[in-house]
Structures are given as C-alpha cells and as structure tokens.
Short mmCIF file of C-alpha atoms in Angstrom, two decimals:
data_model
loop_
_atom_site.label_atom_id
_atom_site.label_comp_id
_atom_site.label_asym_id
_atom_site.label_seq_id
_atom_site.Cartn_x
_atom_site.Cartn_y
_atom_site.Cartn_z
CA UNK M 37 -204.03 110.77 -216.39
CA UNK M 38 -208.15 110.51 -216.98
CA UNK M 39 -210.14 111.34 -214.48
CA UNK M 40 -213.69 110.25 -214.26
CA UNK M 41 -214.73 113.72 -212.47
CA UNK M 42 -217.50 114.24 -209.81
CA UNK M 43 -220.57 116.14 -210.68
CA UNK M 44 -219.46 118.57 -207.72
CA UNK M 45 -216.65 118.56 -205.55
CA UNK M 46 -213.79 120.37 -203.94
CA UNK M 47 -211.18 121.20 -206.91
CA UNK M 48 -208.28 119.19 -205.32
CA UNK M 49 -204.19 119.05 -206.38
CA UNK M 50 -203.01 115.60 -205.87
CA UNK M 51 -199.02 115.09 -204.78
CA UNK M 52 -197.13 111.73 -205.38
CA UNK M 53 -193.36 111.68 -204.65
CA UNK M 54 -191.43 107.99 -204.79
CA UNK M 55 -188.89 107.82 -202.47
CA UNK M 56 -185.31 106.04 -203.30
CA UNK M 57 -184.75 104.12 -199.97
CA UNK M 58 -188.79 103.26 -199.68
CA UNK M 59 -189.79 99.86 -200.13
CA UNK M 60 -193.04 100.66 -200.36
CA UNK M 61 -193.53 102.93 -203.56
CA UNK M 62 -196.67 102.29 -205.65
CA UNK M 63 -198.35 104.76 -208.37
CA UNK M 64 -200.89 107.31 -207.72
CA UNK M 65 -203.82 105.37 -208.86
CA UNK M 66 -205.17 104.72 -205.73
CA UNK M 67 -204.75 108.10 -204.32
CA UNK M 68 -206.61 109.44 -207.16
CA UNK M 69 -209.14 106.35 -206.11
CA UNK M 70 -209.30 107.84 -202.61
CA UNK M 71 -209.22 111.47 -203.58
CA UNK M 72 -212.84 110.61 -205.98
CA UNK M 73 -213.89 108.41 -202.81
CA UNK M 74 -213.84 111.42 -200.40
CA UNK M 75 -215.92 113.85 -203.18
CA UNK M 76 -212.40 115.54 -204.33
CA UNK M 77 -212.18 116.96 -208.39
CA UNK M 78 -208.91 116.26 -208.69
CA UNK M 79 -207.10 118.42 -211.41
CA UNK M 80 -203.92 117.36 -211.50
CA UNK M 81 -201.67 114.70 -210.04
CA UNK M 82 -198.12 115.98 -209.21
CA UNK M 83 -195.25 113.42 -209.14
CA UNK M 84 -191.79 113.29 -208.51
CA UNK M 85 -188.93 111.37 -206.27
CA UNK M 86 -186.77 112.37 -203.73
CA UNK M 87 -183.92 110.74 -201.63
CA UNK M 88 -185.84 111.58 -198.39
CA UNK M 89 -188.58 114.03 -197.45
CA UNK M 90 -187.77 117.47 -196.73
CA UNK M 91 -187.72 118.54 -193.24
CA UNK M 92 -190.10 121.92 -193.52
CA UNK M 93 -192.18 121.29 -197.18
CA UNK M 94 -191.68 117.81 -197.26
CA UNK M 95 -191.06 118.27 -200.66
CA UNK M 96 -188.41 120.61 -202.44
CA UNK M 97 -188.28 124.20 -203.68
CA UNK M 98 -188.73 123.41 -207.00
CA UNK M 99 -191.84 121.02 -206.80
CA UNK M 100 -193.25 123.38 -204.11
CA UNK M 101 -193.08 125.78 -207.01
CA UNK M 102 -194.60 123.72 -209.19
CA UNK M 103 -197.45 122.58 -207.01
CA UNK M 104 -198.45 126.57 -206.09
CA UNK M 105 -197.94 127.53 -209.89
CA UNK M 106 -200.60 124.80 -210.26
CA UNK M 107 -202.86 125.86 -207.93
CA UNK M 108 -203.54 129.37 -208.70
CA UNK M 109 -204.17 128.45 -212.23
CA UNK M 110 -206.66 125.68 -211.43
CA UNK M 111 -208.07 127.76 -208.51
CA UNK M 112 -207.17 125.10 -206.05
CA UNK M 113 -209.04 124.86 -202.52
CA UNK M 114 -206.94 121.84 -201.29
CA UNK M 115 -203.51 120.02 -202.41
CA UNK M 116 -203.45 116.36 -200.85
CA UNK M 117 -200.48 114.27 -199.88
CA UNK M 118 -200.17 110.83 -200.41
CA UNK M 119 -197.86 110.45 -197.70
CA UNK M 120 -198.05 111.50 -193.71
CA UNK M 121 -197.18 114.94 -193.16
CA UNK M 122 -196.09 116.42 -189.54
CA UNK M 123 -197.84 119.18 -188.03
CA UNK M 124 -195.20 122.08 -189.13
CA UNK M 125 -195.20 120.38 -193.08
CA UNK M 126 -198.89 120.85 -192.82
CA UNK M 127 -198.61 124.40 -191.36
CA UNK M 128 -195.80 125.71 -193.85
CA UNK M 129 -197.17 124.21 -197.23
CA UNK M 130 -200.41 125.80 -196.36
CA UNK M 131 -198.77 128.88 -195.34
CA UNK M 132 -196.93 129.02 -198.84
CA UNK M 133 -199.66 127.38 -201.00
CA UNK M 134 -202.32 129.33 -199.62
CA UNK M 135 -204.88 126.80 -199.36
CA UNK M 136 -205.72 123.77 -196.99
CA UNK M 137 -203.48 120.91 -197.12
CA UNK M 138 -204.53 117.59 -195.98
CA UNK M 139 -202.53 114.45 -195.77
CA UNK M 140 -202.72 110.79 -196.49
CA UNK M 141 -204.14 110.03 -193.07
CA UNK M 142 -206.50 113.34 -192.84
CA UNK M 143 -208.09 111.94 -196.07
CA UNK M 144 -208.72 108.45 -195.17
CA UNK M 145 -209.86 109.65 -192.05
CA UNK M 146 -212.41 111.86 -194.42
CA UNK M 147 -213.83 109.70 -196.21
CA UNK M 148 -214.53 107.19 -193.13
CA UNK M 149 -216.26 110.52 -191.72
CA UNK M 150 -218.67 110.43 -195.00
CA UNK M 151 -218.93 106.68 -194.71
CA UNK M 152 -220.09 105.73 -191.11
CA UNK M 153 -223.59 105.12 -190.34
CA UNK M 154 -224.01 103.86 -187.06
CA UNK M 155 -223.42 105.37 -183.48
CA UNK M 156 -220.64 102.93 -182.87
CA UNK M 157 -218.79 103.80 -186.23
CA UNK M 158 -219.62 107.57 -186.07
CA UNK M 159 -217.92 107.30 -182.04
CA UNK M 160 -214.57 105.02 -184.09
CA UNK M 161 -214.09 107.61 -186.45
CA UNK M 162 -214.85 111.31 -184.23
CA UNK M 163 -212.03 109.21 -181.97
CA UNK M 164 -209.37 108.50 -184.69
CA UNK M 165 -210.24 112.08 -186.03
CA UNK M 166 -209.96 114.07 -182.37
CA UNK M 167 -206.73 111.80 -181.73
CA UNK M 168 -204.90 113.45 -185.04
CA UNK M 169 -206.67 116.78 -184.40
CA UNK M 170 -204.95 117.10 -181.29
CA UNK M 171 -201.32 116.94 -183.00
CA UNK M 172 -202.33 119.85 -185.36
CA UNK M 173 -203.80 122.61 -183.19
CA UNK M 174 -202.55 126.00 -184.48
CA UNK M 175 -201.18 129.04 -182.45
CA UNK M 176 -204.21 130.63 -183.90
CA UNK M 177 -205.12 132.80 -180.75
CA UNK M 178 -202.00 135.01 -180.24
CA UNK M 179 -203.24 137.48 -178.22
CA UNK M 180 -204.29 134.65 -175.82
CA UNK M 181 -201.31 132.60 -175.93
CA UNK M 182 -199.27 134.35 -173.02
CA UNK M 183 -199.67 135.41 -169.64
CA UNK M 184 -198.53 139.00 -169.35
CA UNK M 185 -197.99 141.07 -166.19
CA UNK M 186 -198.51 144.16 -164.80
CA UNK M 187 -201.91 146.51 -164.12
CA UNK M 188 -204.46 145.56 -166.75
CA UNK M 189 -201.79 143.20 -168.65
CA UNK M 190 -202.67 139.94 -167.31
CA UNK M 191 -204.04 137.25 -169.58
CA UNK M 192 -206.99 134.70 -168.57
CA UNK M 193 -205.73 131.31 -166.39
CA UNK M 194 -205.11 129.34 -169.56
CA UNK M 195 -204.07 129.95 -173.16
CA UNK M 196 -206.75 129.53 -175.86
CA UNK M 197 -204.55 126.35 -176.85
CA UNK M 198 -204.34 125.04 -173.95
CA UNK M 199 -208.44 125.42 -173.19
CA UNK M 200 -208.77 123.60 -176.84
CA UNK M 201 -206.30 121.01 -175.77
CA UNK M 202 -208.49 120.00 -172.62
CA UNK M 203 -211.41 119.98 -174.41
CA UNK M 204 -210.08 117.88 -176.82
CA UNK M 205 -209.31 115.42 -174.30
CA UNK M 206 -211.81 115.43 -172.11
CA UNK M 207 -213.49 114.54 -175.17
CA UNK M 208 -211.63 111.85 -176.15
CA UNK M 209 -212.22 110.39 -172.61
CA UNK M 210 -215.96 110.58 -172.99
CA UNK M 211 -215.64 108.41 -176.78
CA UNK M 212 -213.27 105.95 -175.33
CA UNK M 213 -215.53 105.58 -172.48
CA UNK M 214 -218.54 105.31 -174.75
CA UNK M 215 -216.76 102.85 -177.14
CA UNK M 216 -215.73 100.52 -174.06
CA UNK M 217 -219.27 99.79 -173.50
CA UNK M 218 -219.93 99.39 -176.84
CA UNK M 219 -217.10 96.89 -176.70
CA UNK M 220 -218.47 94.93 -173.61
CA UNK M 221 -221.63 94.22 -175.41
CA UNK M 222 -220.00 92.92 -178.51
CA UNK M 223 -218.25 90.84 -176.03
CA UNK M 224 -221.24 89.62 -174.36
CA UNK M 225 -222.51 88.88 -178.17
CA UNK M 226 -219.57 86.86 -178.57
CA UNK M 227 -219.47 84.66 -175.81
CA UNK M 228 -223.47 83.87 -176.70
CA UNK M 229 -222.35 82.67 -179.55
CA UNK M 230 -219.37 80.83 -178.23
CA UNK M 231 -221.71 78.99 -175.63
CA UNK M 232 -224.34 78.15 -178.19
CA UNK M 233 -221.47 76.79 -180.47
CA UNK M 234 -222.34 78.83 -183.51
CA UNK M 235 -218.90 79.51 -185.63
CA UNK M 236 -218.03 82.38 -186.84
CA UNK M 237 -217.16 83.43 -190.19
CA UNK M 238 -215.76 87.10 -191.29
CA UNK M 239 -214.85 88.55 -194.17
CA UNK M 240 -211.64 90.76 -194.69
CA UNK M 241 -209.69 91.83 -197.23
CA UNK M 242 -208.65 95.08 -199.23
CA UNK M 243 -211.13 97.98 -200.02
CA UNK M 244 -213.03 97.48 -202.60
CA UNK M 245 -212.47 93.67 -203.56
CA UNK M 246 -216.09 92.96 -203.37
CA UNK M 247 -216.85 91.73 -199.81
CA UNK M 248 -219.81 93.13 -199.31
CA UNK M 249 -221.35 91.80 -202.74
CA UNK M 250 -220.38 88.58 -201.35
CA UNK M 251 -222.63 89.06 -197.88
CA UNK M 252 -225.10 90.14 -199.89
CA UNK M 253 -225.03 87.27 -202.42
CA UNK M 254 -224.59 84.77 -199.40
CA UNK M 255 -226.77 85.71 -196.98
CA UNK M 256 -229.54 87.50 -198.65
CA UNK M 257 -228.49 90.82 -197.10
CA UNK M 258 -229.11 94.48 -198.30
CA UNK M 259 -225.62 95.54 -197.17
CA UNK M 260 -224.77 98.61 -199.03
CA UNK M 261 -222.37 97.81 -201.96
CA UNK M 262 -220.45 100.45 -204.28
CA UNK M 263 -217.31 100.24 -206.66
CA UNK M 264 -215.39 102.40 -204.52
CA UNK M 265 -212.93 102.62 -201.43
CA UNK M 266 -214.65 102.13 -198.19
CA UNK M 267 -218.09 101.72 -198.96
CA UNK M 268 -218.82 99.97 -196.18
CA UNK M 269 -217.11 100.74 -192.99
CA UNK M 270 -220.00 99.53 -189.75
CA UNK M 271 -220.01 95.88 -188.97
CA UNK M 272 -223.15 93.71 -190.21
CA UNK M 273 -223.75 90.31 -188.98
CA UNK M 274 -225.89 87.73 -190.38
CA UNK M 275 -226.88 84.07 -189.91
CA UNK M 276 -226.56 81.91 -192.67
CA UNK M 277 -227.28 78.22 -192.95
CA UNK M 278 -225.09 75.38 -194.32
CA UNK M 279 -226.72 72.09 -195.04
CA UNK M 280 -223.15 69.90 -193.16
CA UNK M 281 -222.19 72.37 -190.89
CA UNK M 282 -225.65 73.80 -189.83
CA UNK M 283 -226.38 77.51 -188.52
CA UNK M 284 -222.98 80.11 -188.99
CA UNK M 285 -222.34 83.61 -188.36
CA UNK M 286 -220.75 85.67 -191.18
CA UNK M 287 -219.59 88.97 -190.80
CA UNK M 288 -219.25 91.78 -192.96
CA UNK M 289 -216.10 94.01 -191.90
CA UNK M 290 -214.34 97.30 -192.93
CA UNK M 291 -211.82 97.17 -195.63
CA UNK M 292 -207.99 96.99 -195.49
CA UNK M 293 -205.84 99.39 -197.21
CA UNK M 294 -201.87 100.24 -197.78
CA UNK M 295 -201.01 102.29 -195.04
CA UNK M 296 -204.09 102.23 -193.25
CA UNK M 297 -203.32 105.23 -190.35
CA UNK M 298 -202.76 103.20 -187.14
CA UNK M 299 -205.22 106.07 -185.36
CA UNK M 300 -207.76 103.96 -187.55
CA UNK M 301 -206.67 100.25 -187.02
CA UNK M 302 -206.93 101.46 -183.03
CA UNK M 303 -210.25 103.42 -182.86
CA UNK M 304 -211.58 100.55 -185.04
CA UNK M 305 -210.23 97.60 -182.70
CA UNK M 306 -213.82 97.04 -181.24
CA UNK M 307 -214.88 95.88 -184.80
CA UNK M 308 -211.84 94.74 -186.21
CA UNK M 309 -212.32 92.03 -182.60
CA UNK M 310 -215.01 90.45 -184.52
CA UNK M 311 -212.64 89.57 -187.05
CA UNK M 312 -209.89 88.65 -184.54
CA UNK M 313 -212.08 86.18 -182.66
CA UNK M 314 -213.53 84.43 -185.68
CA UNK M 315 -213.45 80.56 -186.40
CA UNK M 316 -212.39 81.27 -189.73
CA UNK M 317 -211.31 83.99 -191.69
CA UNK M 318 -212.60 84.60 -195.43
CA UNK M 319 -209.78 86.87 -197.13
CA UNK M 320 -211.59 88.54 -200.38
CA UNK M 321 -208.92 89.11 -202.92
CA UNK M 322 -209.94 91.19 -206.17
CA UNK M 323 -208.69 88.42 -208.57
CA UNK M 324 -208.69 90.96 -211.56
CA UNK M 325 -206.46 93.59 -209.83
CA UNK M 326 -203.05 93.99 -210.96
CA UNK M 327 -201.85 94.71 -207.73
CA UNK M 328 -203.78 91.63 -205.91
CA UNK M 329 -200.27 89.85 -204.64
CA UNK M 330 -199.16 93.07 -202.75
CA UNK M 331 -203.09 93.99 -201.55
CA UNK M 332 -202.69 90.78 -200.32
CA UNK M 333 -199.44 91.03 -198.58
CA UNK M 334 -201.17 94.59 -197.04
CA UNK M 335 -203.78 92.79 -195.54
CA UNK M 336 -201.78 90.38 -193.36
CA UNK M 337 -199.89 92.80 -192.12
CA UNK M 338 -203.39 94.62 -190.80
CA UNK M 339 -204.19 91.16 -189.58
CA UNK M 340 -200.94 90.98 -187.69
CA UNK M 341 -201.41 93.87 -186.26
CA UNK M 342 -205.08 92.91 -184.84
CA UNK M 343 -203.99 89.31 -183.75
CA UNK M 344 -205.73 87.72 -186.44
CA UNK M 345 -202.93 86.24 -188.36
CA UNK M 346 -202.57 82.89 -186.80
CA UNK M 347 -206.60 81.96 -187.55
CA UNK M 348 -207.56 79.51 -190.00
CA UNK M 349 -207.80 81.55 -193.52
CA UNK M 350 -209.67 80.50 -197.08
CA UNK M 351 -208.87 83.16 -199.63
CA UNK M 352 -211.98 83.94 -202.15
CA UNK M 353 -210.81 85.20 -205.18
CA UNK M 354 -213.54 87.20 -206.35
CA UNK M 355 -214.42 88.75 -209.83
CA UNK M 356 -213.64 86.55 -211.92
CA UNK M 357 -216.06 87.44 -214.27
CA UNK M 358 -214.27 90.81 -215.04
CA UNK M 359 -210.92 87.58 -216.41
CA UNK M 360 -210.78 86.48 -219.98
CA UNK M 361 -210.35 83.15 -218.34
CA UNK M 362 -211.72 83.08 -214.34
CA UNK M 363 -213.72 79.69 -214.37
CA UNK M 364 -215.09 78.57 -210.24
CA UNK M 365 -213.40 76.35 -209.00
CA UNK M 366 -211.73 75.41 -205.66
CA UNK M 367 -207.87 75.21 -204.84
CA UNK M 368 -206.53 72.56 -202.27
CA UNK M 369 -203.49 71.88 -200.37
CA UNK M 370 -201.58 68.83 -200.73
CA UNK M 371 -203.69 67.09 -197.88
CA UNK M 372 -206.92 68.21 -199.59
CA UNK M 373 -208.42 71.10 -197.59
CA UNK M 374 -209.62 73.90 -199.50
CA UNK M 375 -207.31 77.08 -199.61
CA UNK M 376 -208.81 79.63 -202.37
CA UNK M 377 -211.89 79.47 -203.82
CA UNK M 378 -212.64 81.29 -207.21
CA UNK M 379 -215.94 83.09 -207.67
CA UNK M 380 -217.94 85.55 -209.01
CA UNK M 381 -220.04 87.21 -206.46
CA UNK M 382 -221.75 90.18 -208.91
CA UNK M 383 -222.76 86.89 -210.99
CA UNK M 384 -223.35 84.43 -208.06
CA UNK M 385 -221.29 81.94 -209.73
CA UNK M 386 -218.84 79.90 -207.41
CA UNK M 387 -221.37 80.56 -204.20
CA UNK M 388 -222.15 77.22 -203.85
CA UNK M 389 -218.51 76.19 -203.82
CA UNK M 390 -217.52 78.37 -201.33
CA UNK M 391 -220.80 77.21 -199.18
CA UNK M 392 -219.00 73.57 -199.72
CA UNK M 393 -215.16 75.12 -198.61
CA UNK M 394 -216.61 76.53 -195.82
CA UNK M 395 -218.74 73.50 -194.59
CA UNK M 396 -215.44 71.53 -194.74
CA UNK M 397 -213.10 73.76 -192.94
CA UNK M 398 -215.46 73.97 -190.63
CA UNK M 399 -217.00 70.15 -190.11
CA UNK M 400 -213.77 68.96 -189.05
CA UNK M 401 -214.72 68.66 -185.40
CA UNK M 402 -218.93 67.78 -186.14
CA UNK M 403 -220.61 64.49 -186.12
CA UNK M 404 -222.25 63.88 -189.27
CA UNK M 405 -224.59 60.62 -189.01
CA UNK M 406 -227.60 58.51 -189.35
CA UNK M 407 -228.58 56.58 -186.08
CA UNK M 408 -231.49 55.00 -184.53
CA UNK M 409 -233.27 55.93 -181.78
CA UNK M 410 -235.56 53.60 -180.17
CA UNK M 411 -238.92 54.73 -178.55
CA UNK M 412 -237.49 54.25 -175.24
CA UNK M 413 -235.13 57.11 -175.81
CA UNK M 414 -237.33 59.46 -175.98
CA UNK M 415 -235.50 61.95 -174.02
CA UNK M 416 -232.25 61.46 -176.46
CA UNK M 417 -234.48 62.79 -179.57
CA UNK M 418 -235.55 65.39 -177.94
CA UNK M 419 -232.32 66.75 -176.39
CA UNK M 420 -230.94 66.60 -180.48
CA UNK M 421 -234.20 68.58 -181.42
CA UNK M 422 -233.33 70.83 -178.85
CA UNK M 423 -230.01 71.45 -179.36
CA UNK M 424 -231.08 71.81 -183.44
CA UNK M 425 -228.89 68.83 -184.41
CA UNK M 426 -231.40 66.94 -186.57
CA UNK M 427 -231.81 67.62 -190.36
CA UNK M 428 -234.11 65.09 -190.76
CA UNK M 429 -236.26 62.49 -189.38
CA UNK M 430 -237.65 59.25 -191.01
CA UNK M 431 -239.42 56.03 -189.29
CA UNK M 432 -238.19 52.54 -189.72
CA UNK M 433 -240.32 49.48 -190.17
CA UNK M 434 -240.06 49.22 -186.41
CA UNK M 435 -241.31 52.61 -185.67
CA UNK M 436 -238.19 53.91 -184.37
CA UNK M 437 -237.01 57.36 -185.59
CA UNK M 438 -234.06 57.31 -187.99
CA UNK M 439 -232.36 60.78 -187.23
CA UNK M 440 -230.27 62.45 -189.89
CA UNK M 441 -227.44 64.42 -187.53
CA UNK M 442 -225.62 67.66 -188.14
CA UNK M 443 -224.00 69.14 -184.57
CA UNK M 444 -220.83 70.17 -182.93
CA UNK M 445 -219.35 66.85 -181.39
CA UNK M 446 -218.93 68.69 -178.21
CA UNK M 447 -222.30 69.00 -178.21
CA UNK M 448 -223.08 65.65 -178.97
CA UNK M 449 -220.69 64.25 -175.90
CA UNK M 450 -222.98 66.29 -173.37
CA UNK M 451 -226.36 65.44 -174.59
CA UNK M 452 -224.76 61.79 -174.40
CA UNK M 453 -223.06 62.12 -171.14
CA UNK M 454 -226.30 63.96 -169.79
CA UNK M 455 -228.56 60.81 -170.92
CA UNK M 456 -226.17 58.01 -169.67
CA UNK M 457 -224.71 56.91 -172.96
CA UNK M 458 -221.64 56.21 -174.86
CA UNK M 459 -221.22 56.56 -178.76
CA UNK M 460 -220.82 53.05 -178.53
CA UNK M 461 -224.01 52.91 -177.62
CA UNK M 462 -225.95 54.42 -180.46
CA UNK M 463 -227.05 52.12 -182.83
CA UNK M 464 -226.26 53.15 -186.78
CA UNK M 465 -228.74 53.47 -189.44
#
C-alpha cells in the first residue's frame, strides 16, 4: 500500500483484522486516512481475520508476533487499532509490544484534539477525552496502591488511583457544567431565530465530502477547508440570502464517520443540536467516493442517534467535477420536490441550483405576491418593511405602492390580523 508520508510524524504500525460474523468490515483505507489526519508515518498496515477478537491481545499469537517483529525493525513508537480495544488489551499489547498502543477511538479522539479551535470545541473534546481516560488509568503507583498497617506501615487516606480518579471527575463535573451554559446560550440563539422566523439550514454528512467548501462557496465564508478527515470540527453559522425564501441560516457542522466513538456523538450533542433542530437538513455526499452508498447509510445512523432523522433532508452530491460524467442538475420525487442536487462546490457549478432546491423546500409555507397598497394603508406598508417582507416597491398610475412580497405566511396573518384585515382584503397587482 502507498503512502503519501508526512514531512514529520510519529512512525506508526497500523492493525486491520476483518472479522467473520461482522457486518461491518471495510478496508484499511480510511484508517490509513485517519492515521495521516492525526500526523502518524505510518509504515506498515497489518491485516488479517479472525472469528472473534481475542480476549487478552485482541488479536492472536501469531499476528502479535508479527506486529512486534514489525516494530522493532521499523523502530515503531505507536501500533494503532482500527477497532475498540478494552483497557487490559491496551495494557497487555503495550506490555508485549513495548510501545504505546492507541485504539480506534483514542485516535479519533486525537485528531479532534489537533482540530478544535474554539473554547466550546476544546471543552467537547477535553470531555470525550477525560470520559475514556478514566477507563484506562494504570496501577502505575504501587507503592501507593494499599493501605498497610502497623508502626510506620500505614499508607496515605487514598490510593494514588483513587486521588487520580477524583480528579478526573471532579473535572469532568466542572466541563459538563461549563458546556451546559454553553448549551443554554445556543438555546437562547435558537429560539431568536425561531421567533424572528428565520429557517435554518445545516449541513451534515461524512468527513471529508466537501461541506465546508460548500459554506464557503455559498455564503462567502472563510471557513477553513482541507482534503482531509475532520478539518473542521467547531460550528460556524452564517446568514445567507435567497431571492423566494428571503434571509436563512446555514450551518456548518462536524463531520460523520463509521464508528464515530459514542464518547464523541455525546460530548458533541451541544453542536450536533444545531443540526437536530434545523428546518432542513443538507446531507453532503462525496459523489466520487466508492464507498458513498454505505457513508451514506453511516450518516443516518449518526442522525438517528441525535434525533435528526425524521427532518426534512436534500442530499447534495458534491464533486462532481472529480466524474468523467457529473453534469448539475437536480433530482425530484414523483410529486416534484427536489431530493438530490448535483454540484460542484470546488468549481461553484450547481450553486445556483441548490439556492433554487432550497428556496422550494423551504417556500412551501411563504406568501409570494404582488399587491396593492393604497395610501390609506400606510401602517400595512410599513409593518411589511418592518418585518423585511418586501423585495421591491414600484408606484402605480394612482400613486399607490405596488409591493413585491417575500415572508413567512405566519407572519403575514399577524401583520394582517394586527391591522384589521383579511387576505381577502388585499387587493392584487
């Protein structure tokens, strides 16, 4: 297997094993994806299958073998699993390997270390790290571990372990305490934006497919964008205006991966709830990927497990421009709403047709019209000025303004009720 190397990294063996009774056995590419991702040189990717894991190396005596003979020659400083290893695994392959041994989990969680960049995201991740910490302390202070009697034989009040076990949760407290109120004002944020009747639109979808290209290309953004696994991680919201629907909120979230550690999925459920409480849901699929029908499957099950699943969904295919024959263009249903949209977002080709899916998914419920307002009704225009429901106003030969409308019809009800009228009422341009 090629390896496009770092220019510096930790020299890192790689372990694959397929499993017989495993529904859910894919290559190594993307471990070797994630291993580059977290600043790993990987040397060497060791594969193999097995009926089940084994109980104390998770793998057998003879691979064991073979991963240690590879090691010392390569001068190993960490072998990585692609799989989730229990404490004692961890404990006895480093014991026999003789180097640090870090799991599928303890890598993600890695890399998301490398990746956050604001105090929210650096509080998710220290969380979802301290949480797994806490199931791997080691026995490391023996002579502290026991309470011994007699004259000048008794140990302190409480083991070394046990002292780093409190600490580790009294820190945890303090996060989840910190990441409550980080919660309530995303909350507060929301219903805002609820009450001023702006939708919502966020983007999900595997690592790497390209969404943050996309909320850069859309909105004008400088969202940081990379061709690798969890580039962007902290949640970036943006305003963006669409000439039927009017002023939207799209939102830029953390990528979806196979077996994305549940520690993650529940340190991250403060941004994941932007997602979860969106209008509609923009699912960025990597149209060129081989693998895009089961990184799609992956995805709804994260959206499942955030209570996302039953919103209204638009899949963007995106990079088409890497397909010998991706042309934009917009899928419907058999009742005519939009259901993928194919587009190019390195290119900016297809933007404009997504704009257009997205204004009609979301214009079901919004009065789009031309009426009349006489002079007398003075206090009508203004309440549609107000509430930012006018794209544009002309004068008839009467000198009456000839509003061009563009609002929630909820909106337009109250300003109605509130003046006295009807829709019956409003004379059409």
């Amino acid at each position: 297997m090629f390896f496009e190397r770092p220019e510096s990294g930790e020299i890192a063996v790689l372990v694959h094993i397929d499993f017989h009774d495993s529904d859910d056995n894919h290559g190594p590419e993307e471990f070797v994806e994630l291993a580059l991702s977290a600043g790993a040189d990987p040397v060497a990717v060791v594969t193999g299958s097995r009926q089940r894991p084994d109980s104390r190396f998770f793998v057998g005596t003879g691979k064991l073998d073979e991963i240690k003979d590879i090691v010392i020659r390569e001068e190993a400083q960490v072998v990585l699993f692609d799989h989730a290893l229990s404490p004692s695994q961890e404990r006895n392959l480093e014991s026999v390997l003789n180097c640090r041994v870090l799991d599928r989990t303890g890598l993600i969680l890695d890399i998301f270390a490398q990746r956050a960049r604001t105090h929210e995201g650096k509080l998710q991740v220290e969380l979802a790290q301290l949480q797994h910490m806490s199931t791997r302390l080691i026995r490391g202070w023996t002579h502290l571990e026991r309470q011994k009697g007699g004259i000048g034989m008794r140990g302190p009040g409480e083991t070394q372990l046990e002292t780093d076990r409190r600490l580790l949760r009294e820190r945890i407290k303090s996060i989840q305490k910190r990441l409550a109120k980080v919660n309530s004002q995303r909350d507060q944020s929301r219903r805002a934006r609820s009450r001023s009747d702006v939708p919502t639109v966020s983007l999900v979808g595997y690592t790497n497919a390209g969404k943050s290209t996309l909320f850069n290309r859309a909105t004008g953004a400088d969202v940081y964008a990379a061709d690798q696994l969890f580039a962007t991680l902290d949640p970036t919201l943006r305003r963006l205006d669409l000439e039927q629907v009017g002023t939207i909120v799209l939102a830029d979230t953390v990528g979806f991966i196979r077996k994305l550690p549940h520690r993650l999925v529940k340190a991250f459920q403060a941004t994941l709830k932007e997602s979860a409480e969106s209008d509609l849901l923009l699912h960025v699929v990597d149209a060129a990927d081989v693998n895009r029908d089961e990184n799609i499957a992956d995805v709804d099950i994260v959206l499942e497990e955030i209570g996302a699943n039953e919103l209204p969904i638009l899949k963007v295919f995106n990079k088409i421009d890497a397909m010998p024959t991706g042309e934009p263009r917009i899928d419907r249903d058999e009742h005519g709403n939009p259901v993928r949209v194919w587009v190019s977002a390195r290119d900016g080709v297809g933007i404009d047709l997504l704009e257009q899916a997205i204004a009609e998914l979301l214009s079901e419920d919004v009065v789009k019209e031309t009426i009349v307002v006489p002079v007398e009704q003075g206090r009508f225009r203004a309440m549609l000025f107000e509430q930012g429901g006018v794209k544009n106003e002309t004068y008839n030969e009467l000198g009456q303004s000839v509003l061009e409308l563009c609002l929630p019809r909820k909106d337009y009800l109250q300003i109605l009720a509130r003046v006295g009228m009807s829709e019956e009422q409003v004379q059409a341009a």
